[in-house]
Backbone as numpy.savetxt, mean C-alpha at the origin, in Angstrom:
# Nx Ny Nz CAx CAy CAz Cx Cy Cz
-16.70 17.50 -17.70 -16.46 18.21 -16.45 -15.26 17.58 -15.76
-14.36 18.36 -15.44 -13.13 17.88 -14.81 -13.34 17.76 -13.31
-12.79 16.76 -12.74 -12.88 16.58 -11.31 -11.49 16.53 -10.71
-11.45 16.78 -9.46 -10.19 16.75 -8.76 -10.12 15.49 -7.93
-9.09 14.75 -8.14 -8.87 13.55 -7.34 -8.06 13.95 -6.13
-8.61 13.62 -5.00 -7.90 13.91 -3.77 -7.44 12.60 -3.18
-6.21 12.51 -2.93 -5.74 11.33 -2.23 -4.65 11.72 -1.25
-4.64 10.99 -0.22 -3.66 11.22 0.81 -2.99 9.88 1.07
-1.73 9.90 1.21 -1.02 8.66 1.46 -0.14 8.81 2.70
-0.10 7.76 3.45 0.74 7.72 4.65 1.71 6.57 4.54
2.72 6.60 5.26 3.67 5.50 5.23 4.15 5.14 6.61
4.61 3.97 6.67 5.21 3.47 7.89 6.66 3.94 7.89
6.97 4.96 8.67 8.32 5.51 8.68 9.22 4.75 9.63
8.62 4.07 10.54 9.41 3.26 11.45 8.70 1.93 11.65
9.36 0.86 11.34 8.74 -0.45 11.49 8.96 -0.94 12.91
7.89 -1.35 13.53 8.00 -1.91 14.87 8.54 -3.31 14.79
8.49 -4.02 15.86 8.94 -5.40 15.85 8.11 -6.16 14.83
8.77 -6.98 14.03 8.07 -7.67 12.95 8.18 -9.17 13.13
7.10 -9.84 12.78 7.10 -11.29 12.73 7.25 -11.67 11.27
8.24 -12.45 10.94 8.38 -12.93 9.57 7.50 -14.14 9.40
6.92 -14.25 8.22 6.09 -15.40 7.94 6.67 -16.13 6.75
6.36 -17.39 6.66 6.77 -18.17 5.53 5.52 -18.51 4.74
5.58 -18.35 3.44 4.46 -18.62 2.59 4.95 -19.44 1.43
4.33 -20.58 1.20 4.79 -21.46 0.13 4.11 -21.16 -1.19
3.26 -20.16 -1.25 2.62 -19.78 -2.49 3.68 -19.35 -3.48
3.62 -19.86 -4.69 4.59 -19.45 -5.70 3.86 -18.88 -6.90
4.60 -18.15 -7.70 4.03 -17.58 -8.91 4.81 -18.08 -10.11
4.18 -18.06 -11.24 4.88 -18.41 -12.47 5.70 -17.21 -12.91
6.46 -17.38 -13.99 7.28 -16.28 -14.46 6.44 -15.09 -14.88
5.17 -15.31 -15.22 4.31 -14.18 -15.59 3.64 -13.57 -14.37
3.94 -14.07 -13.20 3.43 -13.55 -11.94 1.91 -13.60 -11.85
1.32 -14.71 -12.29 -0.11 -14.89 -12.11 -0.37 -15.03 -10.62
-1.35 -14.32 -10.12 -1.57 -14.24 -8.69 -2.84 -14.97 -8.30
-2.73 -15.88 -7.34 -3.90 -16.58 -6.82 -4.60 -15.68 -5.81
-5.90 -15.62 -5.86 -6.74 -14.90 -4.90 -6.69 -13.38 -5.02
-6.05 -12.85 -6.02 -6.04 -11.41 -6.25 -7.19 -11.13 -7.21
-8.28 -10.58 -6.70 -9.48 -10.44 -7.52 -10.06 -9.03 -7.41
-11.08 -8.80 -8.22 -11.81 -7.54 -8.16 -10.89 -6.35 -8.39
-11.09 -5.30 -7.60 -10.30 -4.08 -7.75 -8.83 -4.30 -7.42
-8.51 -5.38 -6.73 -7.12 -5.65 -6.38 -6.34 -6.32 -7.52
-7.04 -6.76 -8.54 -6.39 -7.45 -9.64 -5.30 -6.57 -10.25
-4.10 -7.09 -10.29 -2.96 -6.37 -10.86 -2.10 -5.63 -9.84
-2.47 -5.67 -8.58 -1.72 -4.90 -7.59 -0.33 -5.46 -7.33
-0.18 -6.78 -7.35 1.15 -7.37 -7.16 2.01 -7.10 -8.38
1.44 -7.24 -9.56 2.18 -6.93 -10.79 2.66 -5.49 -10.79
1.82 -4.56 -10.34 2.22 -3.15 -10.28 3.40 -2.97 -9.33
3.34 -3.61 -8.16 4.47 -3.55 -7.23 5.74 -4.06 -7.91
5.62 -5.19 -8.60 6.79 -5.81 -9.20 7.32 -5.03 -10.39
6.47 -4.28 -11.07 6.92 -3.39 -12.13 7.87 -2.34 -11.55
7.50 -1.80 -10.40 8.35 -0.81 -9.73 9.64 -1.48 -9.26
9.55 -2.64 -8.64 10.73 -3.33 -8.11 11.70 -3.74 -9.21
11.15 -4.09 -10.37 11.99 -4.55 -11.47 12.98 -3.47 -11.90
12.58 -2.24 -11.83 13.46 -1.12 -12.19 14.74 -1.12 -11.35
14.67 -1.67 -10.14 15.81 -1.72 -9.23 16.41 -3.11 -9.14
16.01 -4.00 -10.07 16.52 -5.37 -10.13 16.29 -6.13 -8.83
15.13 -5.90 -8.24 14.77 -6.55 -6.98 13.90 -7.76 -7.25
13.97 -8.77 -6.40 13.11 -9.95 -6.58 11.64 -9.55 -6.50
10.84 -10.27 -7.26 9.40 -10.01 -7.28 8.77 -10.35 -5.93
7.79 -9.54 -5.55 6.98 -9.87 -4.37 5.98 -10.95 -4.76
5.59 -11.74 -3.79 4.60 -12.80 -3.99 3.35 -12.44 -3.19
2.21 -12.62 -3.80 0.93 -12.36 -3.13 0.74 -13.34 -1.98
0.33 -12.81 -0.84 0.08 -13.61 0.35 -1.38 -13.45 0.78
-2.17 -14.51 0.71 -3.55 -14.42 1.20 -3.61 -14.02 2.68
-2.62 -14.46 3.47 -2.58 -14.10 4.88 -2.41 -12.59 5.05
-1.48 -12.00 4.30 -1.28 -10.56 4.37 -2.48 -9.81 3.80
-3.09 -10.38 2.77 -4.28 -9.75 2.19 -5.41 -9.69 3.21
-5.60 -10.75 3.96 -6.64 -10.76 5.00 -6.31 -9.73 6.09
-5.04 -9.64 6.44 -4.58 -8.67 7.43 -4.86 -7.24 6.95
-4.50 -6.96 5.70 -4.72 -5.63 5.12 -6.22 -5.32 5.01
-7.00 -6.32 4.59 -8.44 -6.11 4.44 -9.09 -5.83 5.79
-8.63 -6.51 6.82 -9.16 -6.26 8.17 -8.98 -4.80 8.56
-7.79 -4.24 8.27 -7.53 -2.86 8.65 -8.31 -1.89 7.77
-8.40 -2.18 6.48 -9.20 -1.32 5.59 -10.66 -1.29 6.07
-11.20 -2.44 6.44 -12.58 -2.51 6.94 -12.73 -1.70 8.22
-11.76 -1.83 9.11 -11.80 -1.09 10.36 -11.82 0.42 10.09
-10.93 0.88 9.22 -10.85 2.31 8.92 -12.15 2.83 8.31
-12.77 2.02 7.46 -14.01 2.45 6.80 -15.20 2.44 7.73
-15.26 1.45 8.62 -16.47 1.30 9.44 -16.36 1.88 10.84
-15.15 1.92 11.39 -15.00 2.37 12.77 -14.14 3.62 12.92
-13.55 4.07 11.81 -12.68 5.24 11.89 -13.13 6.33 10.91
-14.38 6.26 10.48 -14.98 7.28 9.60 -14.18 7.47 8.31
-13.54 6.41 7.85 -12.75 6.44 6.61 -11.62 7.46 6.69
-11.06 7.60 7.87 -9.90 8.47 8.08 -8.67 7.57 8.15
-7.66 7.92 7.37 -6.45 7.10 7.34 -5.70 7.14 8.66
-5.24 5.99 9.03 -4.44 5.85 10.25 -3.71 4.52 10.15
-2.45 4.50 10.51 -1.72 3.23 10.53 -2.14 2.42 11.75
-1.94 1.14 11.63 -2.21 0.26 12.78 -1.38 0.73 13.97
-1.93 0.58 15.16 -1.17 0.96 16.35 -0.05 -0.05 16.63
0.85 0.32 17.50 1.97 -0.56 17.85 1.59 -1.62 18.87
0.42 -1.45 19.51 -0.03 -2.42 20.52 -1.53 -2.65 20.35
-2.03 -3.65 21.05 -3.46 -3.90 21.08 -3.95 -4.89 20.04
-5.26 -4.96 19.93 -5.92 -5.93 19.06 -5.48 -5.81 17.60
-5.27 -4.61 17.13 -4.91 -4.38 15.73 -3.42 -4.06 15.57
-2.61 -4.64 16.43 -1.17 -4.36 16.47 -0.51 -4.49 15.10
0.38 -3.54 14.81 1.15 -3.53 13.57 2.27 -4.55 13.65
2.29 -5.47 12.71 3.37 -6.47 12.66 4.01 -6.56 11.28
3.43 -5.87 10.30 3.95 -5.89 8.94 4.19 -4.45 8.48
4.94 -4.31 7.39 5.04 -3.02 6.74 3.67 -2.64 6.20
3.42 -1.36 6.01 2.07 -0.94 5.62 2.10 0.33 4.78
1.37 0.30 3.68 1.09 1.49 2.88 -0.42 1.67 2.85
-0.87 2.91 2.95 -2.30 3.23 2.95 -2.57 4.30 1.89
-3.69 4.16 1.21 -4.12 5.12 0.20 -5.60 5.41 0.42
-5.97 6.66 0.32 -7.37 7.06 0.42 -7.72 7.91 -0.78
-8.89 7.69 -1.34 -9.40 8.54 -2.42 -10.77 9.04 -2.02
-10.99 10.30 -2.24 -12.29 10.89 -1.94 -13.32 10.42 -2.96
-14.60 10.59 -2.67 -15.60 10.34 -3.70 -15.53 11.45 -4.76
-16.05 11.16 -5.92 -16.16 12.17 -6.97 -17.47 12.92 -6.74
-17.39 14.22 -6.58 -18.58 15.04 -6.32 -18.82 15.96 -7.52
-20.03 15.92 -8.04 -20.41 16.71 -9.21 -21.18 17.94 -8.76
-21.18 18.96 -9.60 -21.87 20.20 -9.27 -23.38 20.03 -9.15
-23.92 18.97 -9.77 -25.37 18.73 -9.66 -25.73 17.91 -8.42
-24.74 17.67 -7.55 -25.00 16.95 -6.31 -24.72 15.46 -6.34
-24.46 14.92 -7.51 -24.15 13.48 -7.59 -22.83 13.19 -6.88
-22.79 12.04 -6.27 -21.57 11.56 -5.61 -21.30 10.17 -6.16
-20.10 9.96 -6.66 -19.74 8.69 -7.27 -18.41 8.18 -6.72
-18.20 6.90 -6.90 -16.92 6.29 -6.57 -15.95 6.62 -7.70
-14.77 7.10 -7.36 -13.75 7.37 -8.38 -13.27 6.06 -9.00
-12.97 6.08 -10.29 -12.48 4.86 -10.96 -10.98 4.65 -10.72
-10.64 4.38 -9.48 -9.24 4.14 -9.09 -8.92 2.67 -9.35
-7.75 2.40 -9.91 -7.32 1.02 -10.14 -6.17 0.67 -9.19
-5.89 -0.61 -9.11 -4.76 -1.06 -8.30 -3.46 -0.42 -8.77
-3.32 -0.30 -10.08 -2.11 0.33 -10.63 -2.03 1.80 -10.22
-3.17 2.50 -10.22 -3.18 3.91 -9.79 -2.64 4.04 -8.37
-3.06 3.14 -7.51 -2.65 3.19 -6.10 -1.15 2.97 -5.98
-0.66 1.88 -6.56 0.76 1.56 -6.44 1.63 2.62 -7.10
1.22 3.09 -8.28 2.04 4.07 -8.97 2.00 5.43 -8.29
0.94 5.73 -7.53 0.95 6.98 -6.75 1.98 6.88 -5.64
2.08 5.71 -5.02 3.12 5.51 -4.01 4.50 5.59 -4.66
4.65 4.94 -5.82 5.94 4.90 -6.50 6.37 6.28 -6.99
5.42 7.18 -7.24 5.76 8.54 -7.67 6.59 9.28 -6.63
6.59 8.80 -5.39 7.40 9.42 -4.35 8.89 9.23 -4.59
9.24 8.38 -5.55 10.66 8.17 -5.88 11.36 9.50 -6.14
10.67 10.44 -6.74 11.27 11.74 -7.06 11.72 12.50 -5.81
11.20 12.13 -4.66 11.55 12.82 -3.42 12.56 12.05 -2.58
12.99 10.89 -3.08 13.92 10.07 -2.31 15.35 10.31 -2.78
16.25 10.58 -1.84 17.65 10.77 -2.11 18.39 9.54 -1.58
18.83 8.69 -2.50 19.49 7.46 -2.10 20.81 7.72 -1.38
21.57 8.71 -1.85 22.89 8.98 -1.27 22.82 9.25 0.22
21.83 10.05 0.64 21.72 10.32 2.08 20.53 9.62 2.72
19.89 8.73 1.95 18.80 7.88 2.46 17.73 8.71 3.18
17.24 9.73 2.48 16.23 10.59 3.10 15.25 11.11 2.06
14.15 11.62 2.56 13.15 12.26 1.71 13.47 13.74 1.60
13.09 14.33 0.48 13.21 15.77 0.32 12.41 16.44 1.43
12.95 17.51 1.99 12.30 18.21 3.10 10.85 18.56 2.71
9.93 18.21 3.57 8.52 18.52 3.36 7.77 17.55 2.46
8.44 16.51 1.98 7.82 15.53 1.09 7.85 14.14 1.72
7.06 13.25 1.16 7.02 11.87 1.63 7.67 10.97 0.59
8.34 9.93 1.05 8.91 8.95 0.12 8.87 7.54 0.69
8.29 7.37 1.87 8.27 6.08 2.54 7.41 5.02 1.88
6.40 5.43 1.11 5.61 4.44 0.37 6.48 3.81 -0.70
7.21 4.68 -1.40 8.13 4.20 -2.43 9.16 3.25 -1.82
9.80 3.67 -0.72 10.85 2.83 -0.15 10.29 1.51 0.37
9.05 1.48 0.83 8.46 0.21 1.25 8.27 -0.71 0.05
7.81 -0.15 -1.05 7.62 -0.97 -2.26 8.94 -1.60 -2.70
10.03 -0.84 -2.63 11.32 -1.33 -3.12 12.23 -1.84 -2.00
11.67 -2.13 -0.84 12.49 -2.66 0.25 13.01 -4.03 -0.16
14.32 -4.18 -0.27 14.93 -5.39 -0.83 14.57 -6.65 -0.06
14.37 -6.56 1.24 14.10 -7.76 2.04 12.64 -8.18 2.05
11.74 -7.32 1.60 10.32 -7.70 1.56 10.13 -8.77 0.50
9.35 -9.78 0.84 9.12 -10.90 -0.06 7.64 -11.10 -0.39
6.79 -10.73 0.56 5.35 -10.98 0.41 4.57 -9.67 0.47
3.46 -9.64 -0.24 2.55 -8.51 -0.20 1.12 -9.04 -0.19
0.27 -8.33 0.49 -1.17 -8.63 0.48 -1.90 -7.33 0.69
-2.98 -7.13 -0.04 -3.68 -5.85 0.01 -5.18 -6.04 0.18
-5.80 -5.00 0.67 -7.25 -4.97 0.79 -7.76 -3.60 0.43
-9.02 -3.54 0.04 -9.62 -2.23 -0.23 -11.09 -2.30 0.10
-11.63 -1.13 0.43 -13.04 -1.05 0.79 -13.58 0.29 0.30
-14.84 0.27 -0.10 -15.54 1.50 -0.43 -16.18 1.99 0.86
-15.91 3.23 1.21 -16.42 3.82 2.45 -17.89 4.21 2.28
-18.60 4.40 3.38 -20.01 4.79 3.30 -20.25 6.05 2.48
-19.27 6.97 2.42 -19.43 8.20 1.65 -18.95 8.06 0.20
-18.62 6.82 -0.21 -18.12 6.48 -1.55 -16.66 6.85 -1.75
-15.97 7.16 -0.66 -14.52 7.27 -0.72 -13.95 5.85 -0.76
-12.64 5.74 -0.87 -11.99 4.43 -0.92 -10.81 4.38 0.03
-10.62 3.24 0.63 -9.48 3.01 1.50 -8.76 1.77 0.97
-7.49 1.91 0.67 -6.64 0.82 0.19 -5.52 0.62 1.21
-5.22 -0.62 1.54 -4.15 -0.95 2.48 -3.34 -2.10 1.90
-2.02 -1.99 1.92 -1.15 -3.10 1.56 -0.23 -3.40 2.74
-0.03 -4.69 2.99 0.87 -5.15 4.05 2.05 -5.87 3.41
3.23 -5.73 4.02 4.47 -6.26 3.47 5.22 -7.06 4.53
5.78 -8.20 4.10 6.55 -9.03 5.02 7.78 -9.55 4.31
8.95 -9.44 4.91 9.26 -8.62 6.06 9.01 -7.14 5.78
8.71 -6.39 6.84 8.47 -4.96 6.67 9.75 -4.22 6.30
9.58 -3.02 5.80 10.73 -2.19 5.45 10.72 -0.89 6.24
11.48 0.06 5.71 11.57 1.40 6.28 12.14 1.43 7.69
13.19 0.64 7.89 13.90 0.72 9.15 14.82 1.93 9.13
14.77 2.72 10.16 15.58 3.93 10.25 17.07 3.56 10.13
17.77 4.28 9.26 19.19 4.07 9.08 19.55 3.02 8.04
18.56 2.29 7.50 18.82 1.28 6.48 18.31 1.76 5.14
19.08 1.49 4.08 18.66 1.83 2.73 17.75 0.72 2.20
16.80 1.08 1.33 15.84 0.10 0.88 16.41 -0.94 -0.07
17.42 -0.57 -0.86 18.00 -1.50 -1.84 19.47 -1.23 -2.03
């Protein structure tokens, strides 16, 4: 039985004021990641696979950014009915990093069963990277009616750190959040 995967992705089209952080965590040449576990395993490698195509330096996993992303994923799942929304520009959950968000619906069967979709970290990152087809580097814009800001955040040349979180929602949907430092997607600047 074939199922339809529904996902919606949002991007940070304008980065607010950003705080840069310094992280001394380093990776080996094979990009082994400390603290990247469970469903998040491989998410930094997937980002770096995309970045490598543009000869960009590899991102490094940041536990600090991962905690930040996980906090927002938890908030969206428990206090926002698993509805995607970027962090606000002010207040307790103020946005200070670049941010990509991914949501996947639960898998619903005709017999009434509801299951968690088998989404991987690579699926999430590569869905964002698929927006490359809508990005026009020459005029630094997205194709009319399409999104490309997830892609440009992944390949933002100045971003150095990434941290992600994910949560299964009460309805068996999924919320994935990645945070980037320094953030990207500044209006008028090209990503690479």
